[in-house]
PDB file of C-alpha atoms in Angstrom:
ATOM      1  CA  MET A  27     114.772 181.254  68.874  1.00  0.00           C
ATOM      2  CA  THR A  28     115.836 184.583  70.160  1.00  0.00           C
ATOM      3  CA  VAL A  29     118.855 186.418  68.678  1.00  0.00           C
ATOM      4  CA  MET A  30     120.493 188.372  71.528  1.00  0.00           C
ATOM      5  CA  ALA A  31     123.054 191.216  71.241  1.00  0.00           C
ATOM      6  CA  ILE A  32     125.591 191.840  74.000  1.00  0.00           C
ATOM      7  CA  ASP A  33     127.318 195.051  74.341  1.00  0.00           C
ATOM      8  CA  ARG A  34     130.651 194.461  72.861  1.00  0.00           C
ATOM      9  CA  ILE A  35     132.240 197.057  75.174  1.00  0.00           C
ATOM     10  CA  GLU A  36     131.417 194.989  78.209  1.00  0.00           C
ATOM     11  CA  MET A  37     132.538 191.814  76.374  1.00  0.00           C
ATOM     12  CA  ALA A  38     135.894 193.117  75.541  1.00  0.00           C
ATOM     13  CA  ASP A  39     138.950 191.729  77.292  1.00  0.00           C
ATOM     14  CA  SER A  40     142.023 193.398  78.416  1.00  0.00           C
ATOM     15  CA  SER A  41     143.323 193.912  74.869  1.00  0.00           C
ATOM     16  CA  ASP A  42     139.814 195.183  73.804  1.00  0.00           C
ATOM     17  CA  GLU A  43     139.257 192.393  71.318  1.00  0.00           C
ATOM     18  CA  LEU A  44     136.116 190.478  71.457  1.00  0.00           C
ATOM     19  CA  THR A  45     136.817 186.891  72.136  1.00  0.00           C
ATOM     20  CA  LEU A  46     134.619 183.798  72.202  1.00  0.00           C
ATOM     21  CA  ASP A  47     135.741 183.027  75.866  1.00  0.00           C
ATOM     22  CA  ALA A  48     134.675 186.499  76.928  1.00  0.00           C
ATOM     23  CA  MET A  49     131.291 186.124  75.130  1.00  0.00           C
ATOM     24  CA  PHE A  50     130.626 182.690  76.659  1.00  0.00           C
ATOM     25  CA  GLU A  51     131.524 184.001  80.148  1.00  0.00           C
ATOM     26  CA  ALA A  52     129.041 186.815  79.907  1.00  0.00           C
ATOM     27  CA  LEU A  53     126.488 184.403  78.705  1.00  0.00           C
ATOM     28  CA  GLU A  54     127.169 182.125  81.667  1.00  0.00           C
ATOM     29  CA  LYS A  55     126.225 185.113  84.020  1.00  0.00           C
ATOM     30  CA  MET A  56     122.930 185.650  82.358  1.00  0.00           C
ATOM     31  CA  PRO A  57     119.855 183.788  83.216  1.00  0.00           C
ATOM     32  CA  VAL A  58     119.518 181.442  80.272  1.00  0.00           C
ATOM     33  CA  PRO A  59     116.526 179.134  80.997  1.00  0.00           C
ATOM     34  CA  GLU A  60     116.926 175.605  81.169  1.00  0.00           C
ATOM     35  CA  GLY A  61     116.614 173.734  77.949  1.00  0.00           C
ATOM     36  CA  ILE A  62     117.907 176.574  75.777  1.00  0.00           C
ATOM     37  CA  LYS A  63     120.789 175.849  73.248  1.00  0.00           C
ATOM     38  CA  VAL A  64     123.264 178.686  73.059  1.00  0.00           C
ATOM     39  CA  GLU A  65     125.618 179.090  70.064  1.00  0.00           C
ATOM     40  CA  ILE A  66     127.834 181.780  68.652  1.00  0.00           C
ATOM     41  CA  VAL A  67     128.011 181.712  64.690  1.00  0.00           C
ATOM     42  CA  GLU A  68     130.120 184.536  63.144  1.00  0.00           C
ATOM     43  CA  GLY A  69     130.105 186.565  66.355  1.00  0.00           C
ATOM     44  CA  ASN A  70     126.273 186.427  66.559  1.00  0.00           C
ATOM     45  CA  ILE A  71     124.626 184.709  69.603  1.00  0.00           C
ATOM     46  CA  PHE A  72     121.766 182.390  68.795  1.00  0.00           C
ATOM     47  CA  MET A  73     119.543 181.026  71.559  1.00  0.00           C
ATOM     48  CA  SER A  74     116.839 178.259  70.739  1.00  0.00           C
ATOM     49  CA  PRO A  75     114.473 176.254  72.789  1.00  0.00           C
ATOM     50  CA  GLN A  76     114.705 172.461  72.423  1.00  0.00           C
ATOM     51  CA  ARG A  77     111.823 171.061  70.411  1.00  0.00           C
ATOM     52  CA  ASP A  78     110.361 167.461  70.537  1.00  0.00           C
ATOM     53  CA  THR A  79     111.255 166.640  67.081  1.00  0.00           C
ATOM     54  CA  HIS A  80     114.575 168.068  67.285  1.00  0.00           C
ATOM     55  CA  TRP A  81     115.541 166.249  70.463  1.00  0.00           C
ATOM     56  CA  ASP A  82     114.004 162.876  69.310  1.00  0.00           C
ATOM     57  CA  ILE A  83     116.093 163.022  66.090  1.00  0.00           C
ATOM     58  CA  THR A  84     119.223 164.061  68.031  1.00  0.00           C
ATOM     59  CA  LEU A  85     118.733 161.147  70.480  1.00  0.00           C
ATOM     60  CA  ASP A  86     118.189 158.662  67.693  1.00  0.00           C
ATOM     61  CA  VAL A  87     121.499 159.563  66.067  1.00  0.00           C
ATOM     62  CA  VAL A  88     123.247 159.550  69.331  1.00  0.00           C
ATOM     63  CA  GLU A  89     121.743 156.142  70.222  1.00  0.00           C
ATOM     64  CA  GLN A  90     122.917 154.708  66.868  1.00  0.00           C
ATOM     65  CA  LEU A  91     126.389 156.086  67.161  1.00  0.00           C
ATOM     66  CA  ARG A  92     126.557 154.502  70.592  1.00  0.00           C
ATOM     67  CA  THR A  93     126.165 150.980  69.119  1.00  0.00           C
ATOM     68  CA  GLN A  94     129.675 151.457  67.888  1.00  0.00           C
ATOM     69  CA  TYR A  95     131.315 154.052  69.775  1.00  0.00           C
ATOM     70  CA  ALA A  96     132.048 154.784  73.533  1.00  0.00           C
ATOM     71  CA  ARG A  97     130.067 157.298  75.478  1.00  0.00           C
ATOM     72  CA  LYS A  98     132.985 159.446  75.750  1.00  0.00           C
ATOM     73  CA  ARG A  99     133.287 160.091  72.141  1.00  0.00           C
ATOM     74  CA  VAL A 100     129.726 160.881  71.422  1.00  0.00           C
ATOM     75  CA  LYS A 101     128.766 164.549  72.417  1.00  0.00           C
ATOM     76  CA  SER A 102     125.650 166.670  72.010  1.00  0.00           C
ATOM     77  CA  ASP A 103     125.403 170.531  72.635  1.00  0.00           C
ATOM     78  CA  VAL A 104     129.082 170.670  73.804  1.00  0.00           C
ATOM     79  CA  ARG A 105     130.938 173.962  72.900  1.00  0.00           C
ATOM     80  CA  ILE A 106     133.478 173.352  70.286  1.00  0.00           C
ATOM     81  CA  ASP A 107     135.381 176.309  68.684  1.00  0.00           C
ATOM     82  CA  TYR A 108     135.813 176.252  64.938  1.00  0.00           C
ATOM     83  CA  PRO A 109     137.734 178.372  62.495  1.00  0.00           C
ATOM     84  CA  GLY A 110     136.318 181.617  61.286  1.00  0.00           C
ATOM     85  CA  TYR A 111     135.153 184.865  63.029  1.00  0.00           C
ATOM     86  CA  LEU A 112     133.993 183.836  66.673  1.00  0.00           C
ATOM     87  CA  ASN A 113     132.437 180.506  65.937  1.00  0.00           C
ATOM     88  CA  GLY A 114     131.589 178.604  69.042  1.00  0.00           C
ATOM     89  CA  PHE A 115     129.224 175.855  68.153  1.00  0.00           C
ATOM     90  CA  ALA A 116     127.201 173.536  70.377  1.00  0.00           C
ATOM     91  CA  THR A 117     126.531 170.926  67.694  1.00  0.00           C
ATOM     92  CA  ASP A 118     123.557 168.662  68.010  1.00  0.00           C
ATOM     93  CA  VAL A 119     125.830 165.521  67.745  1.00  0.00           C
ATOM     94  CA  THR A 120     129.393 165.239  67.508  1.00  0.00           C
ATOM     95  CA  LEU A 121     131.863 162.419  67.229  1.00  0.00           C
ATOM     96  CA  ILE A 122     135.305 163.021  68.756  1.00  0.00           C
ATOM     97  CA  ALA A 123     138.408 160.938  67.409  1.00  0.00           C
ATOM     98  CA  GLU A 124     139.529 158.084  69.750  1.00  0.00           C
ATOM     99  CA  GLY A 125     142.327 159.135  71.986  1.00  0.00           C
ATOM    100  CA  ALA A 126     141.447 162.744  71.563  1.00  0.00           C
ATOM    101  CA  VAL A 127     142.131 165.082  74.727  1.00  0.00           C
ATOM    102  CA  LYS A 128     140.694 168.541  75.691  1.00  0.00           C
ATOM    103  CA  ASN A 129     142.896 171.544  75.257  1.00  0.00           C
ATOM    104  CA  SER A 130     144.457 173.733  78.084  1.00  0.00           C
ATOM    105  CA  LYS A 131     141.049 175.397  78.525  1.00  0.00           C
ATOM    106  CA  GLY A 132     139.235 171.914  78.954  1.00  0.00           C
ATOM    107  CA  GLN A 133     137.585 172.086  75.411  1.00  0.00           C
ATOM    108  CA  TRP A 134     137.342 169.499  72.802  1.00  0.00           C
ATOM    109  CA  ARG A 135     139.488 170.801  69.584  1.00  0.00           C
ATOM    110  CA  HIS A 136     137.821 170.967  66.286  1.00  0.00           C
ATOM    111  CA  GLN A 137     140.771 169.061  64.770  1.00  0.00           C
ATOM    112  CA  ASP A 138     139.493 165.867  66.555  1.00  0.00           C
ATOM    113  CA  VAL A 139     136.052 166.115  65.326  1.00  0.00           C
ATOM    114  CA  GLU A 140     135.225 163.155  63.019  1.00  0.00           C
ATOM    115  CA  PHE A 141     131.427 163.706  62.536  1.00  0.00           C
ATOM    116  CA  VAL A 142     128.954 166.343  63.100  1.00  0.00           C
ATOM    117  CA  ALA A 143     125.154 166.099  62.693  1.00  0.00           C
ATOM    118  CA  GLU A 144     122.835 169.315  62.855  1.00  0.00           C
ATOM    119  CA  VAL A 145     119.063 168.858  63.013  1.00  0.00           C
ATOM    120  CA  ILE A 146     117.419 171.857  61.330  1.00  0.00           C
ATOM    121  CA  SER A 147     115.561 174.313  63.371  1.00  0.00           C
ATOM    122  CA  LYS A 148     113.513 176.703  61.242  1.00  0.00           C
ATOM    123  CA  ARG A 149     115.022 180.070  62.466  1.00  0.00           C
ATOM    124  CA  THR A 150     118.709 178.824  62.696  1.00  0.00           C
ATOM    125  CA  GLY A 151     118.755 176.601  59.720  1.00  0.00           C
ATOM    126  CA  ALA A 152     120.379 179.053  57.471  1.00  0.00           C
ATOM    127  CA  ASN A 153     123.436 178.783  59.779  1.00  0.00           C
ATOM    128  CA  ASP A 154     123.694 175.090  59.380  1.00  0.00           C
ATOM    129  CA  TYR A 155     123.549 175.207  55.548  1.00  0.00           C
ATOM    130  CA  GLY A 156     125.770 178.445  55.538  1.00  0.00           C
ATOM    131  CA  PRO A 157     128.276 179.510  57.992  1.00  0.00           C
ATOM    132  CA  LYS A 158     128.464 176.362  59.914  1.00  0.00           C
ATOM    133  CA  LYS A 159     128.843 174.152  56.976  1.00  0.00           C
ATOM    134  CA  SER A 160     131.750 176.339  55.894  1.00  0.00           C
ATOM    135  CA  ALA A 161     133.385 176.273  59.134  1.00  0.00           C
ATOM    136  CA  TYR A 162     132.987 172.508  59.270  1.00  0.00           C
ATOM    137  CA  ALA A 163     134.654 172.182  56.061  1.00  0.00           C
ATOM    138  CA  THR A 164     137.384 174.703  56.881  1.00  0.00           C
ATOM    139  CA  ALA A 165     138.131 172.645  60.043  1.00  0.00           C
ATOM    140  CA  GLU A 166     138.177 169.511  57.652  1.00  0.00           C
ATOM    141  CA  VAL A 167     135.431 167.702  59.647  1.00  0.00           C
ATOM    142  CA  PRO A 168     135.343 164.534  57.320  1.00  0.00           C
ATOM    143  CA  VAL A 169     131.529 163.999  57.733  1.00  0.00           C
ATOM    144  CA  TYR A 170     128.931 166.574  58.139  1.00  0.00           C
ATOM    145  CA  LEU A 171     125.237 165.498  58.214  1.00  0.00           C
ATOM    146  CA  ILE A 172     122.195 167.897  58.235  1.00  0.00           C
ATOM    147  CA  ILE A 173     118.900 166.494  59.194  1.00  0.00           C
ATOM    148  CA  ASP A 174     116.088 168.466  57.910  1.00  0.00           C
ATOM    149  CA  PRO A 175     112.544 167.532  59.557  1.00  0.00           C
ATOM    150  CA  TYR A 176     110.939 170.106  57.493  1.00  0.00           C
ATOM    151  CA  THR A 177     111.654 168.704  54.040  1.00  0.00           C
ATOM    152  CA  GLY A 178     111.935 164.961  55.422  1.00  0.00           C
ATOM    153  CA  ARG A 179     115.549 164.700  54.037  1.00  0.00           C
ATOM    154  CA  CYS A 180     119.150 164.218  55.268  1.00  0.00           C
ATOM    155  CA  HIS A 181     121.938 165.943  53.347  1.00  0.00           C
ATOM    156  CA  LEU A 182     125.359 164.294  53.792  1.00  0.00           C
ATOM    157  CA  PHE A 183     128.670 166.173  52.948  1.00  0.00           C
ATOM    158  CA  THR A 184     132.074 164.553  52.745  1.00  0.00           C
ATOM    159  CA  GLU A 185     135.670 165.182  51.574  1.00  0.00           C
ATOM    160  CA  PRO A 186     136.365 168.555  52.843  1.00  0.00           C
ATOM    161  CA  LYS A 187     138.789 170.497  50.728  1.00  0.00           C
ATOM    162  CA  ASP A 188     139.848 174.197  50.679  1.00  0.00           C
ATOM    163  CA  GLY A 189     136.922 175.219  52.738  1.00  0.00           C
ATOM    164  CA  ALA A 190     134.075 173.288  51.067  1.00  0.00           C
ATOM    165  CA  TYR A 191     132.681 169.724  50.673  1.00  0.00           C
ATOM    166  CA  ILE A 192     133.347 167.880  47.574  1.00  0.00           C
ATOM    167  CA  ASN A 193     130.578 165.246  47.717  1.00  0.00           C
ATOM    168  CA  GLU A 194     127.120 165.858  48.714  1.00  0.00           C
ATOM    169  CA  ARG A 195     124.272 163.227  48.940  1.00  0.00           C
ATOM    170  CA  THR A 196     120.665 163.377  49.767  1.00  0.00           C
ATOM    171  CA  VAL A 197     118.637 160.743  51.471  1.00  0.00           C
ATOM    172  CA  PRO A 198     114.976 161.039  52.253  1.00  0.00           C
ATOM    173  CA  PHE A 199     113.558 160.063  55.786  1.00  0.00           C
ATOM    174  CA  GLY A 200     112.974 156.378  55.709  1.00  0.00           C
ATOM    175  CA  GLY A 201     116.122 155.604  53.675  1.00  0.00           C
ATOM    176  CA  GLU A 202     119.558 154.808  55.155  1.00  0.00           C
ATOM    177  CA  VAL A 203     122.510 157.124  55.458  1.00  0.00           C
ATOM    178  CA  ASP A 204     125.328 155.111  54.389  1.00  0.00           C
ATOM    179  CA  LEU A 205     128.515 156.158  56.199  1.00  0.00           C
ATOM    180  CA  THR A 206     130.561 152.862  55.719  1.00  0.00           C
ATOM    181  CA  ASN A 207     133.025 154.282  53.415  1.00  0.00           C
ATOM    182  CA  THR A 208     133.796 157.089  55.954  1.00  0.00           C
ATOM    183  CA  VAL A 209     135.460 157.596  59.327  1.00  0.00           C
ATOM    184  CA  VAL A 210     132.196 156.909  60.947  1.00  0.00           C
ATOM    185  CA  ASP A 211     131.871 153.216  59.428  1.00  0.00           C
ATOM    186  CA  LEU A 212     128.255 152.685  60.019  1.00  0.00           C
ATOM    187  CA  THR A 213     124.715 153.075  58.533  1.00  0.00           C
ATOM    188  CA  LEU A 214     122.235 155.478  59.958  1.00  0.00           C
ATOM    189  CA  LYS A 215     118.545 154.516  59.784  1.00  0.00           C
ATOM    190  CA  THR A 216     116.165 157.305  59.297  1.00  0.00           C
ATOM    191  CA  ASP A 217     112.746 155.494  59.332  1.00  0.00           C
ATOM    192  CA  GLU A 218     111.945 156.699  62.926  1.00  0.00           C
ATOM    193  CA  PHE A 219     112.955 160.317  62.300  1.00  0.00           C
ATOM    194  CA  PRO A 220     109.877 162.397  62.927  1.00  0.00           C
ATOM    195  CA  ARG A 221     108.818 165.370  60.642  1.00  0.00           C
ATOM    196  CA  ASP A 222     107.969 168.886  61.613  1.00  0.00           C
TER     197      ASP A 222
END
């Protein structure tokens, strides 16, 4: 993972205010190599390469969601802006609500996100456990799942209220993450999740 600083003066729009759109527009002009995930968390740009373990887990979650949900509702690495200072996340797995439509900029809205799964990467894991978790709770994403291949555990967060999740449950790899009492309404199997 490489953290990259972009000159804020070059990034400013006509009102001299730094915006997510201006930051992403500048990133699109840069030669970002194929297979590099780019996110903006609290105004900081994070770039990280896709690893086999990370991709295998992400794909496993997507495939399990696809047994119940249409392809158009399941997203991976698609920009969605979240509450807080300059939060443009490209979540590993996102489930969009049935009937959701994109906003005037052609982006999905955080208000329509029902489920988020983040697979931990060593150097950006603090984002998933910290500012991203807070942003998802503030956005009232009903179900947030952190999958940690380093500890071999999944951390499930539900019932967002006042910028925090009320409930947390931990499931070791090999167990099942029971989402049947949530908007997701299925059980995720973790027995094939690889470890790092």
